[in-house]
PDB file of C-alpha atoms and ligand atoms in Angstrom:
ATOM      1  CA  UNK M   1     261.373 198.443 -14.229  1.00  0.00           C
ATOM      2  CA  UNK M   2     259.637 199.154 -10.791  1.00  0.00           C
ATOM      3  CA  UNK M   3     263.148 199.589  -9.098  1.00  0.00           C
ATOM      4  CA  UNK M   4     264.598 201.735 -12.361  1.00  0.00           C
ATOM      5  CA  UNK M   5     261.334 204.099 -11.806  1.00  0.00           C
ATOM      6  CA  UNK M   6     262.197 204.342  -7.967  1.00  0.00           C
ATOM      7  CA  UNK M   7     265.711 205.405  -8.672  1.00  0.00           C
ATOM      8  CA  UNK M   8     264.762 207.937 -11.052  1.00  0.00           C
ATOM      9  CA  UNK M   9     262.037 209.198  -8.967  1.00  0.00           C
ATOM     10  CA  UNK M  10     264.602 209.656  -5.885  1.00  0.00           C
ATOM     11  CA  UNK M  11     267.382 211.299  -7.893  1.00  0.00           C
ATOM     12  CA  UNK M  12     265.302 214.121  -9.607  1.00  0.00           C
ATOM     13  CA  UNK M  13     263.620 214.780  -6.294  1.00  0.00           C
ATOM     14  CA  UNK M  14     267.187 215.021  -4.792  1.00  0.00           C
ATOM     15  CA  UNK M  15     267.886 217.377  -7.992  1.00  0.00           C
ATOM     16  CA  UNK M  16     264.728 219.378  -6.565  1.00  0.00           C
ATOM     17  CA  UNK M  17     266.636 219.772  -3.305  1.00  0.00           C
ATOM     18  CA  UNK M  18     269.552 221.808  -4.409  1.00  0.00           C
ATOM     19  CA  UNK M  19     270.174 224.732  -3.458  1.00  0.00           C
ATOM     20  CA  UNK M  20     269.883 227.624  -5.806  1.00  0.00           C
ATOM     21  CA  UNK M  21     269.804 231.726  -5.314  1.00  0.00           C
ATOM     22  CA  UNK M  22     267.226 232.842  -7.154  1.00  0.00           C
ATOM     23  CA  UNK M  23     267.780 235.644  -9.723  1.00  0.00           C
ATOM     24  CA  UNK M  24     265.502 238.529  -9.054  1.00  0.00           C
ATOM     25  CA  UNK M  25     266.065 240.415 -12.429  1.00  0.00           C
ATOM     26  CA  UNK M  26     264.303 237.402 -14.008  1.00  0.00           C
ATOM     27  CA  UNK M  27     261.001 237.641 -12.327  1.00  0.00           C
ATOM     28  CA  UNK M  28     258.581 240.322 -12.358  1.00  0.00           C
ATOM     29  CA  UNK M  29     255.132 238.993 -10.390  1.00  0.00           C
ATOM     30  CA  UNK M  30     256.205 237.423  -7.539  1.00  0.00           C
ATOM     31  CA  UNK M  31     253.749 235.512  -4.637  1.00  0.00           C
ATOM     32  CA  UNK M  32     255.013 234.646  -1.408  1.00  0.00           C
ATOM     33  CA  UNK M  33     252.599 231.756  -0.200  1.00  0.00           C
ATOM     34  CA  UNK M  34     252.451 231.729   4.048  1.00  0.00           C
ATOM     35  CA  UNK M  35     251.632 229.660   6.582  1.00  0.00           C
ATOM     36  CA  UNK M  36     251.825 228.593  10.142  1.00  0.00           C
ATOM     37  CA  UNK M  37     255.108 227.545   9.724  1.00  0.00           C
ATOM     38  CA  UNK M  38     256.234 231.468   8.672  1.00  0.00           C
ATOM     39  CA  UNK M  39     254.772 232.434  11.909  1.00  0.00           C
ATOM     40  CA  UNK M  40     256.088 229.242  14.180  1.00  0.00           C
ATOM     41  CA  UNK M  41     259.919 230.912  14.149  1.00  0.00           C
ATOM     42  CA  UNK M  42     258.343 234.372  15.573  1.00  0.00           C
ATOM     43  CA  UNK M  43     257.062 232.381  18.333  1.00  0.00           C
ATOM     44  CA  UNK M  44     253.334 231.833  17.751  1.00  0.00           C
ATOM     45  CA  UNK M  45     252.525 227.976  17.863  1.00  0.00           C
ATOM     46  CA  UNK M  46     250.627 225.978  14.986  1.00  0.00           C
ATOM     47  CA  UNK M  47     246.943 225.431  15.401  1.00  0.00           C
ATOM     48  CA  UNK M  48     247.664 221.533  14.290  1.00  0.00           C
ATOM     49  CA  UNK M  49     250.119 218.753  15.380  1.00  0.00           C
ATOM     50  CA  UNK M  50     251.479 218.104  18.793  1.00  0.00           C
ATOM     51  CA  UNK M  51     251.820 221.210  20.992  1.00  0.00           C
ATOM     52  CA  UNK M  52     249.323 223.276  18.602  1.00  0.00           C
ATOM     53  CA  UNK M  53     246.644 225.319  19.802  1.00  0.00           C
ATOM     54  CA  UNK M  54     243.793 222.443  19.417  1.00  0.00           C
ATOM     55  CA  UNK M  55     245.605 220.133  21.597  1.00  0.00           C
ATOM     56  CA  UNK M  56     244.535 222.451  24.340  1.00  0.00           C
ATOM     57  CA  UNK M  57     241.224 223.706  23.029  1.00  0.00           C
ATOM     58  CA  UNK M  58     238.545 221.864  21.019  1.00  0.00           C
ATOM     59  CA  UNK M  59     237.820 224.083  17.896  1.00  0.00           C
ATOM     60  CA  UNK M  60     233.893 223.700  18.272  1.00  0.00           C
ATOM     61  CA  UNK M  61     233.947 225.431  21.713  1.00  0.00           C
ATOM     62  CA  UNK M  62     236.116 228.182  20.109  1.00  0.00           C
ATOM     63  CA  UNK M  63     236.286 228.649  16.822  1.00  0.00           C
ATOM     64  CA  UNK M  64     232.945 228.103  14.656  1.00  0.00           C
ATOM     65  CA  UNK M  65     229.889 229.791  14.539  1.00  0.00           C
ATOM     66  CA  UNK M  66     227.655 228.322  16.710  1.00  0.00           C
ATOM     67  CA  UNK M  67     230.246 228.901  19.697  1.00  0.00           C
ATOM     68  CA  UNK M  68     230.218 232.528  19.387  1.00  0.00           C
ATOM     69  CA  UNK M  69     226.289 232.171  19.199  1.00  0.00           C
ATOM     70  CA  UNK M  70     226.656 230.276  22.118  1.00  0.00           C
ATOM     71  CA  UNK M  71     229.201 231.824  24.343  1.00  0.00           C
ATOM     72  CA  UNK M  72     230.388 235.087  22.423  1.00  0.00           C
ATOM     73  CA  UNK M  73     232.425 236.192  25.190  1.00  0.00           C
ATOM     74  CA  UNK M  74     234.324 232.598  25.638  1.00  0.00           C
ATOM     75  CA  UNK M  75     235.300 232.639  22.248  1.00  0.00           C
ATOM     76  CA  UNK M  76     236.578 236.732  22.177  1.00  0.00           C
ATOM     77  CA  UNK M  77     238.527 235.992  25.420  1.00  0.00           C
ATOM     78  CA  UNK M  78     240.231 233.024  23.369  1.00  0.00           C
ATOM     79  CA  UNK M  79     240.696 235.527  20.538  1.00  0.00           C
ATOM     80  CA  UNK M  80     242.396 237.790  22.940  1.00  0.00           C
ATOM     81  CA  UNK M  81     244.334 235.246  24.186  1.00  0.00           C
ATOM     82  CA  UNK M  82     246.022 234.825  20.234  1.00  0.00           C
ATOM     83  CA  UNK M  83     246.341 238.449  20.120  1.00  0.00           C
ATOM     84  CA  UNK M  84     248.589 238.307  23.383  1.00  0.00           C
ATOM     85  CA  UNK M  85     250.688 235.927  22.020  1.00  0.00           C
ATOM     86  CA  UNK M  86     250.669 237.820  18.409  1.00  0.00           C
ATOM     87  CA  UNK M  87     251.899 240.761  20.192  1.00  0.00           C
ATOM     88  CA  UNK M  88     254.556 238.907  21.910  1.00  0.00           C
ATOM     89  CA  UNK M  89     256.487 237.828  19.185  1.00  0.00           C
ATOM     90  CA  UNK M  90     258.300 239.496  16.782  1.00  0.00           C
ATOM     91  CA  UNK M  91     259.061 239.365  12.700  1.00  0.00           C
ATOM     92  CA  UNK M  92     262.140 237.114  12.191  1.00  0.00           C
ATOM     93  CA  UNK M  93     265.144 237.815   9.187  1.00  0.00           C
ATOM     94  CA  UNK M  94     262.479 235.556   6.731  1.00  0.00           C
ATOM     95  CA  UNK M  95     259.282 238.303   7.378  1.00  0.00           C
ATOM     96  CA  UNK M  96     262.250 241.096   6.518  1.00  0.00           C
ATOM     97  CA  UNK M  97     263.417 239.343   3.147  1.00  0.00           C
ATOM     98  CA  UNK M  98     259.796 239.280   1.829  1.00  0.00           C
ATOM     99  CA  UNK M  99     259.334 242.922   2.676  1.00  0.00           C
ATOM    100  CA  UNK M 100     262.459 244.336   1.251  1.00  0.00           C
ATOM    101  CA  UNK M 101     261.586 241.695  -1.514  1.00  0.00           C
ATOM    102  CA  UNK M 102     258.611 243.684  -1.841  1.00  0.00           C
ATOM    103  CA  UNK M 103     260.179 247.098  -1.729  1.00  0.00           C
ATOM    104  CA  UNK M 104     262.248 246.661  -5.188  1.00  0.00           C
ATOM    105  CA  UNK M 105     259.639 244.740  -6.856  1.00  0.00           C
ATOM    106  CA  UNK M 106     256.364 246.164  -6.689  1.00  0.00           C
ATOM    107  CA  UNK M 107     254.598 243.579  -8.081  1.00  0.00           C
ATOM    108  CA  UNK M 108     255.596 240.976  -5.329  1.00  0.00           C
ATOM    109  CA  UNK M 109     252.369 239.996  -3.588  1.00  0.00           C
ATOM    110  CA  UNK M 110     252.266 237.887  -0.072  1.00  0.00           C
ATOM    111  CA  UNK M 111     249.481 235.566   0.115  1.00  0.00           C
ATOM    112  CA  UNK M 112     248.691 234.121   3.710  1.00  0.00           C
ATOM    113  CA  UNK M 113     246.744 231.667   5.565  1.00  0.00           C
ATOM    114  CA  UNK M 114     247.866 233.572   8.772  1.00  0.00           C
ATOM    115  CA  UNK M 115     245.391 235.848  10.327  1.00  0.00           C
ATOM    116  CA  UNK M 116     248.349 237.072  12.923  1.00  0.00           C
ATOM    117  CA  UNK M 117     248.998 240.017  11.249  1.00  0.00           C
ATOM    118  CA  UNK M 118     253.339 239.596  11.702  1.00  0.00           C
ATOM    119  CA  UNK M 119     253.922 240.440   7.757  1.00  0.00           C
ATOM    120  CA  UNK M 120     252.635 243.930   8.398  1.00  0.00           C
ATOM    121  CA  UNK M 121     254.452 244.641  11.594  1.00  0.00           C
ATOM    122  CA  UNK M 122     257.533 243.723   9.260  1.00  0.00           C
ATOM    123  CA  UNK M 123     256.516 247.095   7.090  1.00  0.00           C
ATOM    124  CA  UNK M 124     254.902 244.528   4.416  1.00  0.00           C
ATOM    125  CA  UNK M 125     251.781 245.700   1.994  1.00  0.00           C
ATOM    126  CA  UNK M 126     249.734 244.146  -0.602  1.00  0.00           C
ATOM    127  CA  UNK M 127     248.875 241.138   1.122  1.00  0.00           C
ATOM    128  CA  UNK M 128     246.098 239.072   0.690  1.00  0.00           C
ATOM    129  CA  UNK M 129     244.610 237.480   4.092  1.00  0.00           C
ATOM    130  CA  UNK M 130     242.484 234.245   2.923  1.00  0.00           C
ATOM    131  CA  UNK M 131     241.456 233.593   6.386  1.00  0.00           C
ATOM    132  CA  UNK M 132     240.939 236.945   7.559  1.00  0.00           C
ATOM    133  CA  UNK M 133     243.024 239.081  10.630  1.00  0.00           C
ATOM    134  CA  UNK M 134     242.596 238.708  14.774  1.00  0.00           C
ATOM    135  CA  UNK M 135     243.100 242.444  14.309  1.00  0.00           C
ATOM    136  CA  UNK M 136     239.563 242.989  12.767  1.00  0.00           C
ATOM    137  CA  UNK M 137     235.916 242.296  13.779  1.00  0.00           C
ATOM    138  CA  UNK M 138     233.101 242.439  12.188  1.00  0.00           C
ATOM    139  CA  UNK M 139     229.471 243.332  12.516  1.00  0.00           C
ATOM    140  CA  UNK M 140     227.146 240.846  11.184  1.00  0.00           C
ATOM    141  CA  UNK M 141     223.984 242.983  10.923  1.00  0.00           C
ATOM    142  CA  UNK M 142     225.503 246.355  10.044  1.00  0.00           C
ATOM    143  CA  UNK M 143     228.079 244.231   7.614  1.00  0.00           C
ATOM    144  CA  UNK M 144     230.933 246.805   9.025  1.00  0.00           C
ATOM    145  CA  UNK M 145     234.079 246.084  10.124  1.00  0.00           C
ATOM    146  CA  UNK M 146     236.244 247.270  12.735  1.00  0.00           C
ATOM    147  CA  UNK M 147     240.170 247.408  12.884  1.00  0.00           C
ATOM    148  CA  UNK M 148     241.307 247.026  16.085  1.00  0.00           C
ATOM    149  CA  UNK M 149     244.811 246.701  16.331  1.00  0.00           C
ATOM    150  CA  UNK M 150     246.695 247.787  19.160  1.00  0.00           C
ATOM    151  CA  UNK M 151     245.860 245.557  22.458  1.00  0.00           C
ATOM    152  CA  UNK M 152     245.486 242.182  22.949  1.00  0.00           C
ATOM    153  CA  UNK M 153     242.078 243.141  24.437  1.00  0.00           C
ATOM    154  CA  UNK M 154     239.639 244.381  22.374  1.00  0.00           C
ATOM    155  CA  UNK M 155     238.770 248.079  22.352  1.00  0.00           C
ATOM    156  CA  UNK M 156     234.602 247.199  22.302  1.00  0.00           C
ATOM    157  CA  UNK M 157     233.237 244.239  22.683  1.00  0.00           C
ATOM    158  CA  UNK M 158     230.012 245.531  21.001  1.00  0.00           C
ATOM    159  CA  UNK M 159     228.251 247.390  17.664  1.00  0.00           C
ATOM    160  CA  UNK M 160     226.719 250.341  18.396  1.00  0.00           C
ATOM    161  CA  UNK M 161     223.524 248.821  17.142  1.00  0.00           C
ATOM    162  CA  UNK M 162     224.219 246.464  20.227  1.00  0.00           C
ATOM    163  CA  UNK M 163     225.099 243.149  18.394  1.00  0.00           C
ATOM    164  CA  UNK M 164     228.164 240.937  19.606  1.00  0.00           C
ATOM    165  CA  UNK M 165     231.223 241.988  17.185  1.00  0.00           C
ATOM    166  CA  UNK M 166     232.898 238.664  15.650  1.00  0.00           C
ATOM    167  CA  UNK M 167     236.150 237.961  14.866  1.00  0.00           C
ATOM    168  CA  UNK M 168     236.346 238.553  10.675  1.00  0.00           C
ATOM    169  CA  UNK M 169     238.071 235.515  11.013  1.00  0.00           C
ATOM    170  CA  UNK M 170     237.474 232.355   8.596  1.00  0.00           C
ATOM    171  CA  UNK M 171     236.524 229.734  11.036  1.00  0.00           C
ATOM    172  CA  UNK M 172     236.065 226.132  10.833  1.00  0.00           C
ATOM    173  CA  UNK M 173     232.705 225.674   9.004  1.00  0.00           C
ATOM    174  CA  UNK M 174     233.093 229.127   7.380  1.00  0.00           C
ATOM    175  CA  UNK M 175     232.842 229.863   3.769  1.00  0.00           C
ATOM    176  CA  UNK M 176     236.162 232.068   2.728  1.00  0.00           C
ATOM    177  CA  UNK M 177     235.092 235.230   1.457  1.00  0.00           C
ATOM    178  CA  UNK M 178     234.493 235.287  -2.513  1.00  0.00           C
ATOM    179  CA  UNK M 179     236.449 238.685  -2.963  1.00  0.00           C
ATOM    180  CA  UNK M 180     239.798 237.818  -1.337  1.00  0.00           C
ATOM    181  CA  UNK M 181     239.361 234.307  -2.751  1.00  0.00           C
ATOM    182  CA  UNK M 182     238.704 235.741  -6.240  1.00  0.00           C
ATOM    183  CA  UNK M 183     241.578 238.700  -6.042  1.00  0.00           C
ATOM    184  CA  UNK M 184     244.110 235.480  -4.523  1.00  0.00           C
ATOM    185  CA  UNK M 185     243.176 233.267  -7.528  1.00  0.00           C
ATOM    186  CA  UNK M 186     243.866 236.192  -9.816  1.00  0.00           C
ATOM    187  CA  UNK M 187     247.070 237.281  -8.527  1.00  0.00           C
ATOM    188  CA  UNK M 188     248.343 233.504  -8.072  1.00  0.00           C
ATOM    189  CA  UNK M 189     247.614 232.894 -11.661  1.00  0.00           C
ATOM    190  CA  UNK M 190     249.319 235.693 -13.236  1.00  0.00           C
ATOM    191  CA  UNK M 191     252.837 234.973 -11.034  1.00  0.00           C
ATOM    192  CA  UNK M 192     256.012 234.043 -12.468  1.00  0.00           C
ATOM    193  CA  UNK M 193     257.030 233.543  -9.059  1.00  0.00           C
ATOM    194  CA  UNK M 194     255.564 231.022  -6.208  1.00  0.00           C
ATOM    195  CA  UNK M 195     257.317 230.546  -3.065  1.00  0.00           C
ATOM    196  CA  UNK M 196     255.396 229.117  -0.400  1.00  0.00           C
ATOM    197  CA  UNK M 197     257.013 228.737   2.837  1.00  0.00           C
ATOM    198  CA  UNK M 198     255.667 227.092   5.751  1.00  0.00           C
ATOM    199  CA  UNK M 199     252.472 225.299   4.913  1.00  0.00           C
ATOM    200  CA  UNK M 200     251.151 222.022   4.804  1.00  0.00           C
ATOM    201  CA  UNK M 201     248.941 222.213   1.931  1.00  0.00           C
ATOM    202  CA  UNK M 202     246.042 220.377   4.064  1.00  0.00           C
ATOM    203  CA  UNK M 203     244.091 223.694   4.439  1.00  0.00           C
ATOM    204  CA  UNK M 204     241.915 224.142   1.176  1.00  0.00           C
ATOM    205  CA  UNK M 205     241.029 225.714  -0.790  1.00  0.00           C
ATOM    206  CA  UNK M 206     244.597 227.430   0.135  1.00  0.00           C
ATOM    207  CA  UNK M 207     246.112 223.689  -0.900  1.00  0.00           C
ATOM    208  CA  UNK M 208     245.268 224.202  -4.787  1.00  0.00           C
ATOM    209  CA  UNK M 209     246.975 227.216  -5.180  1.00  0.00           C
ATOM    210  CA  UNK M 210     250.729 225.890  -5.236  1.00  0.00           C
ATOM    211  CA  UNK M 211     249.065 223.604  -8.736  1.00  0.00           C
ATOM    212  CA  UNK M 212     247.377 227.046 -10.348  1.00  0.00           C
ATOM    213  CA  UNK M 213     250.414 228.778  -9.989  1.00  0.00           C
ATOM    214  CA  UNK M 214     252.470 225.714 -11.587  1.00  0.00           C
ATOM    215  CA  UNK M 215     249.948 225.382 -14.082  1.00  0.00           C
ATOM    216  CA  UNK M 216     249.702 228.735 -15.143  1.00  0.00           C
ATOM    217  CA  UNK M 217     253.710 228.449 -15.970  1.00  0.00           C
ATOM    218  CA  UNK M 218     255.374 230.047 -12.506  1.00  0.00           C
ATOM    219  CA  UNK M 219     258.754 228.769 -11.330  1.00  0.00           C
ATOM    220  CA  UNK M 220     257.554 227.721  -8.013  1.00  0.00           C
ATOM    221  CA  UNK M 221     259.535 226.772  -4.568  1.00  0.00           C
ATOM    222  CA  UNK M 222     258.731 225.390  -1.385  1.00  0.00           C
ATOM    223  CA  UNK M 223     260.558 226.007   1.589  1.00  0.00           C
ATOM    224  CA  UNK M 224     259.201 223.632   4.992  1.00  0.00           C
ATOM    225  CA  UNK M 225     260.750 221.887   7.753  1.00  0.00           C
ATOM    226  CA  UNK M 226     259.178 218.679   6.248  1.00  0.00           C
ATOM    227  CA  UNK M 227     258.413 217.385   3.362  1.00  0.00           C
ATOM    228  CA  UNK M 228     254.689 217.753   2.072  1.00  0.00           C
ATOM    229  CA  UNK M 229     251.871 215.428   0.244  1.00  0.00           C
ATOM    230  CA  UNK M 230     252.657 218.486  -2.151  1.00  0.00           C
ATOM    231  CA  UNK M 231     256.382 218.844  -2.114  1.00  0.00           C
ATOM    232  CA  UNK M 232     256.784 216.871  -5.835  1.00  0.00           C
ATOM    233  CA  UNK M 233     255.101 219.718  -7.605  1.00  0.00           C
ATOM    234  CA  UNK M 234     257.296 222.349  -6.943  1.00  0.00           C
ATOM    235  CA  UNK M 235     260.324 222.942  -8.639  1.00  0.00           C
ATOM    236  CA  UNK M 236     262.939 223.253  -5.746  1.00  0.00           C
ATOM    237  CA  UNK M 237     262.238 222.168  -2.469  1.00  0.00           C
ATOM    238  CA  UNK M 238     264.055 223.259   0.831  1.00  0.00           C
ATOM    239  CA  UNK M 239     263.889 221.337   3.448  1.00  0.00           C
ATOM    240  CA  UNK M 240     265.238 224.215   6.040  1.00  0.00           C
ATOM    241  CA  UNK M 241     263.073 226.535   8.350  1.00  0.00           C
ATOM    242  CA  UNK M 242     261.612 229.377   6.917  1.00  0.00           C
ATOM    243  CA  UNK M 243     263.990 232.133   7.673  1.00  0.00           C
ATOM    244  CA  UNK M 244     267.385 230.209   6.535  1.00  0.00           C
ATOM    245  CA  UNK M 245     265.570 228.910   3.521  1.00  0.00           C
ATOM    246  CA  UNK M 246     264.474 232.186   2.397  1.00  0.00           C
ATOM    247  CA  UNK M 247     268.383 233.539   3.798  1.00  0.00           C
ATOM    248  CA  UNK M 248     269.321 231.268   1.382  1.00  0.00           C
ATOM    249  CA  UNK M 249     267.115 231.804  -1.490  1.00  0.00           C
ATOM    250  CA  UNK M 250     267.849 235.810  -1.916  1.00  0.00           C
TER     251      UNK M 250
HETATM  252  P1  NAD S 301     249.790 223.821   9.218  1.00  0.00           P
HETATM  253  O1  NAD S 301     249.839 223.930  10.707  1.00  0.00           O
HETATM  254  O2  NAD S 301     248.846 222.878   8.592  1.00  0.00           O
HETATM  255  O3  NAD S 301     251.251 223.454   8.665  1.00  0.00           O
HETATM  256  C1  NAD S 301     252.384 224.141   9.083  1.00  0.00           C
HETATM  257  C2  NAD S 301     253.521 223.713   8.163  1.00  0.00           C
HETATM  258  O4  NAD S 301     254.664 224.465   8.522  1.00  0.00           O
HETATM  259  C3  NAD S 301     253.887 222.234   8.302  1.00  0.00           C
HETATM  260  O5  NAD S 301     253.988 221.673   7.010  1.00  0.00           O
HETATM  261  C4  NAD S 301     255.259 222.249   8.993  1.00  0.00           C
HETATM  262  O6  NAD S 301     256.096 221.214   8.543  1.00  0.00           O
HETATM  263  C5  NAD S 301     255.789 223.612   8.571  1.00  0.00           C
HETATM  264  N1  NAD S 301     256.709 224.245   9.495  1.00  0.00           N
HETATM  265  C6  NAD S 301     256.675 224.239  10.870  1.00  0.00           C
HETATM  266  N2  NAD S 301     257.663 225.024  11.354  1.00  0.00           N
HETATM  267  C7  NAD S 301     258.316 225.531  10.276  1.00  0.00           C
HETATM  268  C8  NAD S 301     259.404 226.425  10.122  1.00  0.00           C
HETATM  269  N3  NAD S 301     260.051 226.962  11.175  1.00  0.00           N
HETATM  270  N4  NAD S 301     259.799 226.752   8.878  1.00  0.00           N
HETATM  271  C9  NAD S 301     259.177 226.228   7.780  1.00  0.00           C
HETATM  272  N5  NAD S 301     258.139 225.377   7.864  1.00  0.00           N
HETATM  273  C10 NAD S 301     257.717 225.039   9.091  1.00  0.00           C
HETATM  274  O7  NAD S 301     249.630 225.309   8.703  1.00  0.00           O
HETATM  275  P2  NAD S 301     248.871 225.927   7.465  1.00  0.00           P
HETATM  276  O8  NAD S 301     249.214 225.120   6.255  1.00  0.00           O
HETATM  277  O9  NAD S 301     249.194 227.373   7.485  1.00  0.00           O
HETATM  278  O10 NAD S 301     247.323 225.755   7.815  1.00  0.00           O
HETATM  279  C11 NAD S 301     246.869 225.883   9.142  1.00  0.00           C
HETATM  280  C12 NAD S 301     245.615 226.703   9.344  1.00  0.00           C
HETATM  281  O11 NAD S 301     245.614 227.259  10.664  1.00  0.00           O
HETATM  282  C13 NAD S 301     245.494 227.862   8.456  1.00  0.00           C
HETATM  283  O12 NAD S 301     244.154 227.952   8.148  1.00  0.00           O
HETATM  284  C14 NAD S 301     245.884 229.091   9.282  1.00  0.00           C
HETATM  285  O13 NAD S 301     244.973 230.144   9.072  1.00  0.00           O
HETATM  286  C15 NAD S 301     245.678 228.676  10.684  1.00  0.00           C
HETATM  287  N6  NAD S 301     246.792 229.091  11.567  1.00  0.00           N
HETATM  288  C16 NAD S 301     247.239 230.373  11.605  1.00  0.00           C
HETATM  289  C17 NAD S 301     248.281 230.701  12.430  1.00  0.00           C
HETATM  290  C18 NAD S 301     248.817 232.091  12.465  1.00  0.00           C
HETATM  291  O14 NAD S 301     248.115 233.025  12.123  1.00  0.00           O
HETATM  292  N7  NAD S 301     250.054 232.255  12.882  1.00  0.00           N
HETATM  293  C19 NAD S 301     248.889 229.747  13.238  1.00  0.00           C
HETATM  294  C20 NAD S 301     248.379 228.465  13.170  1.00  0.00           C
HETATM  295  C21 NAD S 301     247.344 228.148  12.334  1.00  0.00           C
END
């Protein structure tokens, strides 16, 4: 029975794994689910896992609250060092697909834990940033923010009311903010469409959001380089890196 149950389990996964265009004309709301792993092929590395930015850097001196409290000017000069390498790298063929993708079907939304900003340099809109942009501060007293998107190094430093300006970033010990969490949770559960390429589905409450949009009836695909605690939800999974999968998707 046990070995019967492992065979079937193996062959429908393997049935998961083929490879199948999607049809466009049958999908109207459509959510494209990002993550590091969109981003890894332009060039920017992944904040996790061997080689990733907090092999190099421990997160508490850089990316929480209390460091900027601490040392605000360490942790913008890190900041500015991720908008260097943001600005370095380039949208690959996958970043295009979404945006054309988006073009012809207005409802197409991209949802992203990726604060790098690379979906709009590909000409993409409607986009819902769950852990907020390197290309916007904020001021914590004045509760204004500031885009600031053209340098790696930041245009001021400061408010006018003289505060340190932060990062309107969601760091580690950071609540997400209710709005974008609240518009994401709508959009996810009205999609007939879920593709979510590139992410590990460790990062929550971003890791839930594969399960609404299956349980709320979408079709829903997963393209990553590896296979995911997450991967036997989804409905097709591609095990290919994110621009061929999606090349091969559309
Ligand atoms: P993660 O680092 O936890 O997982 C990345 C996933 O991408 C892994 O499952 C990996 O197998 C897969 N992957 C790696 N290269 C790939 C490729 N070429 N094609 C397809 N898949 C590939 O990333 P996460 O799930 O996005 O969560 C990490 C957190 O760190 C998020 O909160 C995110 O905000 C932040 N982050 C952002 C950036 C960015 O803005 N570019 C980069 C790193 C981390």
């Amino acid at each position: 029975m046990g070995l019967f149950f492992y065979i079937v389990s193996i062959s429908s996964f393997k049935k998961k794994m083929i490879k199948t265009k999607v049809d466009l004309k049958k999908f109207s709301k459509i959510v494209f689910f990002t993550g590091a792993g969109m981003s890894a092929e332009s060039g920017i590395p992944t904040y996790r896992g061997k080689g990733g930015v907090w092999d190099e850097y421990k997160w508490e001196d850089y990316a929480c609250q209390y460091a900027f409290k601490n040392n605000p000017e360490k942790v913008l000069d890190f900041h500015e060092k991720r908008r260097k390498e943001s600005l370095k790298s380039k949208p690959h063929i996958g970043h295009n697909i979404i945006t054309d993708i988006q073009k012809r079907k207005r409802e197409t939304w991209i949802i992203t834990q990726n604060i790098d900003g690379i979906h709009q340099r590909a000409g993409a809109n409607r986009i819902c940033e769950l852990h907020g942009s390197l290309w916007r501060l904020r001021c914590e007293s004045e509760q204004k923010l500031f885009f600031d998107n053209k340098d790696a190094v930041y245009q001021a430093r400061k408010c006018s009311c003289g505060l340190w300006l932060r990062p309107d970033i969601i760091w580690f010990q950071d609540e997400l903010n209710k709005k974008v969490v609240s518009s994401a949770v709508d959009i996810i559960s009205q999609c007939e469409l879920f593709i979510s390429v590139g992410t590990s589905g460790k990062v929550w409450p971003a890791a839930g959001y594969p399960k609404l949009a299956k349980s709320n009836g979408a079709y829903c695909i997963e393209i990553n380089t590896e296979e995911t605690s997450i991967s036997h939800i989804y409905d097709q999974f591609i095990k290919k890196r994110a621009s061929q999968g999606l090349v091969d998707l559309f």
